Amino acid sequence: MLATAAFTDLKNYIKRRLAYGRYQVGSTYTRAELSDVSILSDGTVRAQLVITADTTPITITKVELYNNNAELWASQSCSITVNTGQTGVLYWFDFTIKEEEA
């Protein structure tokens, strides 16, 4: 069984390595800086990015998360429409670490 220190180290490693996100509209990818990376009270590591739209409406079809070596860590296909009058959307990835017996 993992000790509490191991869980803490793993969560802090994830928090420290996350660097930025990207989102896709049509065939174009745009970089989005992380607005927050935090460890929630339940132990979940949450990485948030704000996706802003220069023109609207747009439909975001994919969001990606990268580490500080520019390596893809996570991606999620989606269909999020930013309509006229909206400034953007808040998107986040949650990482939960748990131990299970096989």
PDB file of C-alpha atoms in Angstrom:
ATOM      1  CA  MET A   1       0.000   0.000   0.000  1.00  0.00           C
ATOM      2  CA  LEU A   2       1.187   3.495  -0.806  1.00  0.00           C
ATOM      3  CA  ALA A   3       1.913   5.766   2.112  1.00  0.00           C
ATOM      4  CA  THR A   4       0.411   9.240   2.426  1.00  0.00           C
ATOM      5  CA  ALA A   5       3.743  10.774   1.404  1.00  0.00           C
ATOM      6  CA  ALA A   6       3.631   8.889  -1.911  1.00  0.00           C
ATOM      7  CA  PHE A   7       0.206  10.304  -2.760  1.00  0.00           C
ATOM      8  CA  THR A   8       1.366  13.789  -1.814  1.00  0.00           C
ATOM      9  CA  ASP A   9       4.497  13.469  -3.964  1.00  0.00           C
ATOM     10  CA  LEU A  10       2.509  12.214  -6.977  1.00  0.00           C
ATOM     11  CA  LYS A  11      -0.006  15.073  -6.749  1.00  0.00           C
ATOM     12  CA  ASN A  12       2.741  17.664  -6.389  1.00  0.00           C
ATOM     13  CA  TYR A  13       4.598  16.141  -9.368  1.00  0.00           C
ATOM     14  CA  ILE A  14       1.514  16.480 -11.574  1.00  0.00           C
ATOM     15  CA  LYS A  15       0.952  20.047 -10.371  1.00  0.00           C
ATOM     16  CA  ARG A  16       4.580  20.992 -11.017  1.00  0.00           C
ATOM     17  CA  ARG A  17       4.777  19.438 -14.517  1.00  0.00           C
ATOM     18  CA  LEU A  18       1.617  20.886 -16.063  1.00  0.00           C
ATOM     19  CA  ALA A  19       2.446  23.874 -18.264  1.00  0.00           C
ATOM     20  CA  TYR A  20      -0.251  24.923 -20.766  1.00  0.00           C
ATOM     21  CA  GLY A  21      -3.197  23.837 -22.852  1.00  0.00           C
ATOM     22  CA  ARG A  22      -4.328  24.057 -26.454  1.00  0.00           C
ATOM     23  CA  TYR A  23      -7.766  24.058 -27.992  1.00  0.00           C
ATOM     24  CA  GLN A  24      -8.951  23.279 -31.494  1.00  0.00           C
ATOM     25  CA  VAL A  25     -11.435  25.269 -33.557  1.00  0.00           C
ATOM     26  CA  GLY A  26     -11.830  23.842 -37.057  1.00  0.00           C
ATOM     27  CA  SER A  27      -8.330  22.788 -38.076  1.00  0.00           C
ATOM     28  CA  THR A  28      -6.593  25.503 -36.018  1.00  0.00           C
ATOM     29  CA  TYR A  29      -5.003  24.924 -32.606  1.00  0.00           C
ATOM     30  CA  THR A  30      -4.544  27.848 -30.216  1.00  0.00           C
ATOM     31  CA  ARG A  31      -2.400  27.836 -27.086  1.00  0.00           C
ATOM     32  CA  ALA A  32      -4.150  28.651 -23.812  1.00  0.00           C
ATOM     33  CA  GLU A  33      -2.265  29.356 -20.617  1.00  0.00           C
ATOM     34  CA  LEU A  34      -3.295  27.601 -17.427  1.00  0.00           C
ATOM     35  CA  SER A  35      -5.174  29.935 -15.130  1.00  0.00           C
ATOM     36  CA  ASP A  36      -4.778  27.677 -12.094  1.00  0.00           C
ATOM     37  CA  VAL A  37      -3.377  24.311 -11.074  1.00  0.00           C
ATOM     38  CA  SER A  38      -4.409  23.297  -7.588  1.00  0.00           C
ATOM     39  CA  ILE A  39      -4.851  20.322  -5.322  1.00  0.00           C
ATOM     40  CA  LEU A  40      -8.449  20.221  -4.112  1.00  0.00           C
ATOM     41  CA  SER A  41      -9.476  19.199  -0.601  1.00  0.00           C
ATOM     42  CA  ASP A  42     -10.395  15.692  -1.850  1.00  0.00           C
ATOM     43  CA  GLY A  43      -6.884  15.240  -3.324  1.00  0.00           C
ATOM     44  CA  THR A  44      -7.849  15.841  -6.962  1.00  0.00           C
ATOM     45  CA  VAL A  45      -5.324  17.827  -9.001  1.00  0.00           C
ATOM     46  CA  ARG A  46      -7.274  20.331 -11.133  1.00  0.00           C
ATOM     47  CA  ALA A  47      -5.732  22.189 -14.073  1.00  0.00           C
ATOM     48  CA  GLN A  48      -7.871  25.076 -15.342  1.00  0.00           C
ATOM     49  CA  LEU A  49      -7.543  27.070 -18.529  1.00  0.00           C
ATOM     50  CA  VAL A  50      -9.619  29.954 -19.814  1.00  0.00           C
ATOM     51  CA  ILE A  51     -10.443  29.747 -23.492  1.00  0.00           C
ATOM     52  CA  THR A  52     -11.195  33.177 -24.921  1.00  0.00           C
ATOM     53  CA  ALA A  53     -12.689  33.883 -28.310  1.00  0.00           C
ATOM     54  CA  ASP A  54     -11.589  36.815 -30.473  1.00  0.00           C
ATOM     55  CA  THR A  55     -14.528  36.211 -32.806  1.00  0.00           C
ATOM     56  CA  THR A  56     -17.820  34.463 -32.166  1.00  0.00           C
ATOM     57  CA  PRO A  57     -19.520  32.168 -32.622  1.00  0.00           C
ATOM     58  CA  ILE A  58     -16.919  29.398 -32.538  1.00  0.00           C
ATOM     59  CA  THR A  59     -17.119  25.709 -31.688  1.00  0.00           C
ATOM     60  CA  ILE A  60     -14.255  24.179 -29.731  1.00  0.00           C
ATOM     61  CA  THR A  61     -13.801  20.545 -30.740  1.00  0.00           C
ATOM     62  CA  LYS A  62     -10.791  19.461 -28.703  1.00  0.00           C
ATOM     63  CA  VAL A  63      -8.851  20.575 -25.629  1.00  0.00           C
ATOM     64  CA  GLU A  64      -5.328  19.355 -24.814  1.00  0.00           C
ATOM     65  CA  LEU A  65      -3.013  19.633 -21.821  1.00  0.00           C
ATOM     66  CA  TYR A  66       0.802  19.688 -22.079  1.00  0.00           C
ATOM     67  CA  ASN A  67       3.670  19.313 -19.642  1.00  0.00           C
ATOM     68  CA  ASN A  68       6.685  21.616 -19.362  1.00  0.00           C
ATOM     69  CA  ASN A  69       8.542  19.574 -22.022  1.00  0.00           C
ATOM     70  CA  ALA A  70       5.782  20.337 -24.558  1.00  0.00           C
ATOM     71  CA  GLU A  71       4.586  16.727 -24.383  1.00  0.00           C
ATOM     72  CA  LEU A  72       0.883  15.926 -24.590  1.00  0.00           C
ATOM     73  CA  TRP A  73      -0.442  14.679 -21.258  1.00  0.00           C
ATOM     74  CA  ALA A  74      -4.200  14.658 -21.835  1.00  0.00           C
ATOM     75  CA  SER A  75      -6.774  15.458 -24.488  1.00  0.00           C
ATOM     76  CA  GLN A  76     -10.530  15.552 -24.653  1.00  0.00           C
ATOM     77  CA  SER A  77     -12.800  15.790 -27.675  1.00  0.00           C
ATOM     78  CA  CYS A  78     -15.731  18.091 -27.085  1.00  0.00           C
ATOM     79  CA  SER A  79     -18.267  20.337 -28.759  1.00  0.00           C
ATOM     80  CA  ILE A  80     -18.406  23.651 -26.908  1.00  0.00           C
ATOM     81  CA  THR A  81     -19.932  26.627 -28.681  1.00  0.00           C
ATOM     82  CA  VAL A  82     -18.911  30.145 -27.663  1.00  0.00           C
ATOM     83  CA  ASN A  83     -21.708  32.431 -28.797  1.00  0.00           C
ATOM     84  CA  THR A  84     -21.803  36.136 -29.496  1.00  0.00           C
ATOM     85  CA  GLY A  85     -21.691  38.017 -26.196  1.00  0.00           C
ATOM     86  CA  GLN A  86     -19.707  35.329 -24.384  1.00  0.00           C
ATOM     87  CA  THR A  87     -16.098  36.162 -23.572  1.00  0.00           C
ATOM     88  CA  GLY A  88     -14.962  32.558 -23.311  1.00  0.00           C
ATOM     89  CA  VAL A  89     -15.211  29.358 -21.317  1.00  0.00           C
ATOM     90  CA  LEU A  90     -13.471  27.845 -18.310  1.00  0.00           C
ATOM     91  CA  TYR A  91     -12.261  24.296 -18.978  1.00  0.00           C
ATOM     92  CA  TRP A  92     -10.495  21.961 -16.593  1.00  0.00           C
ATOM     93  CA  PHE A  93      -8.877  18.573 -16.327  1.00  0.00           C
ATOM     94  CA  ASP A  94      -9.096  16.633 -13.061  1.00  0.00           C
ATOM     95  CA  PHE A  95      -6.489  14.050 -12.066  1.00  0.00           C
ATOM     96  CA  THR A  96      -7.355  11.650  -9.256  1.00  0.00           C
ATOM     97  CA  ILE A  97      -4.788   9.226  -7.867  1.00  0.00           C
ATOM     98  CA  LYS A  98      -6.040   6.138  -6.131  1.00  0.00           C
ATOM     99  CA  GLU A  99      -4.681   2.740  -5.235  1.00  0.00           C
ATOM    100  CA  GLU A 100      -6.579  -0.456  -5.933  1.00  0.00           C
ATOM    101  CA  GLU A 101      -5.824  -4.099  -5.394  1.00  0.00           C
ATOM    102  CA  ALA A 102      -5.687  -6.231  -8.509  1.00  0.00           C
TER     103      ALA A 102
END
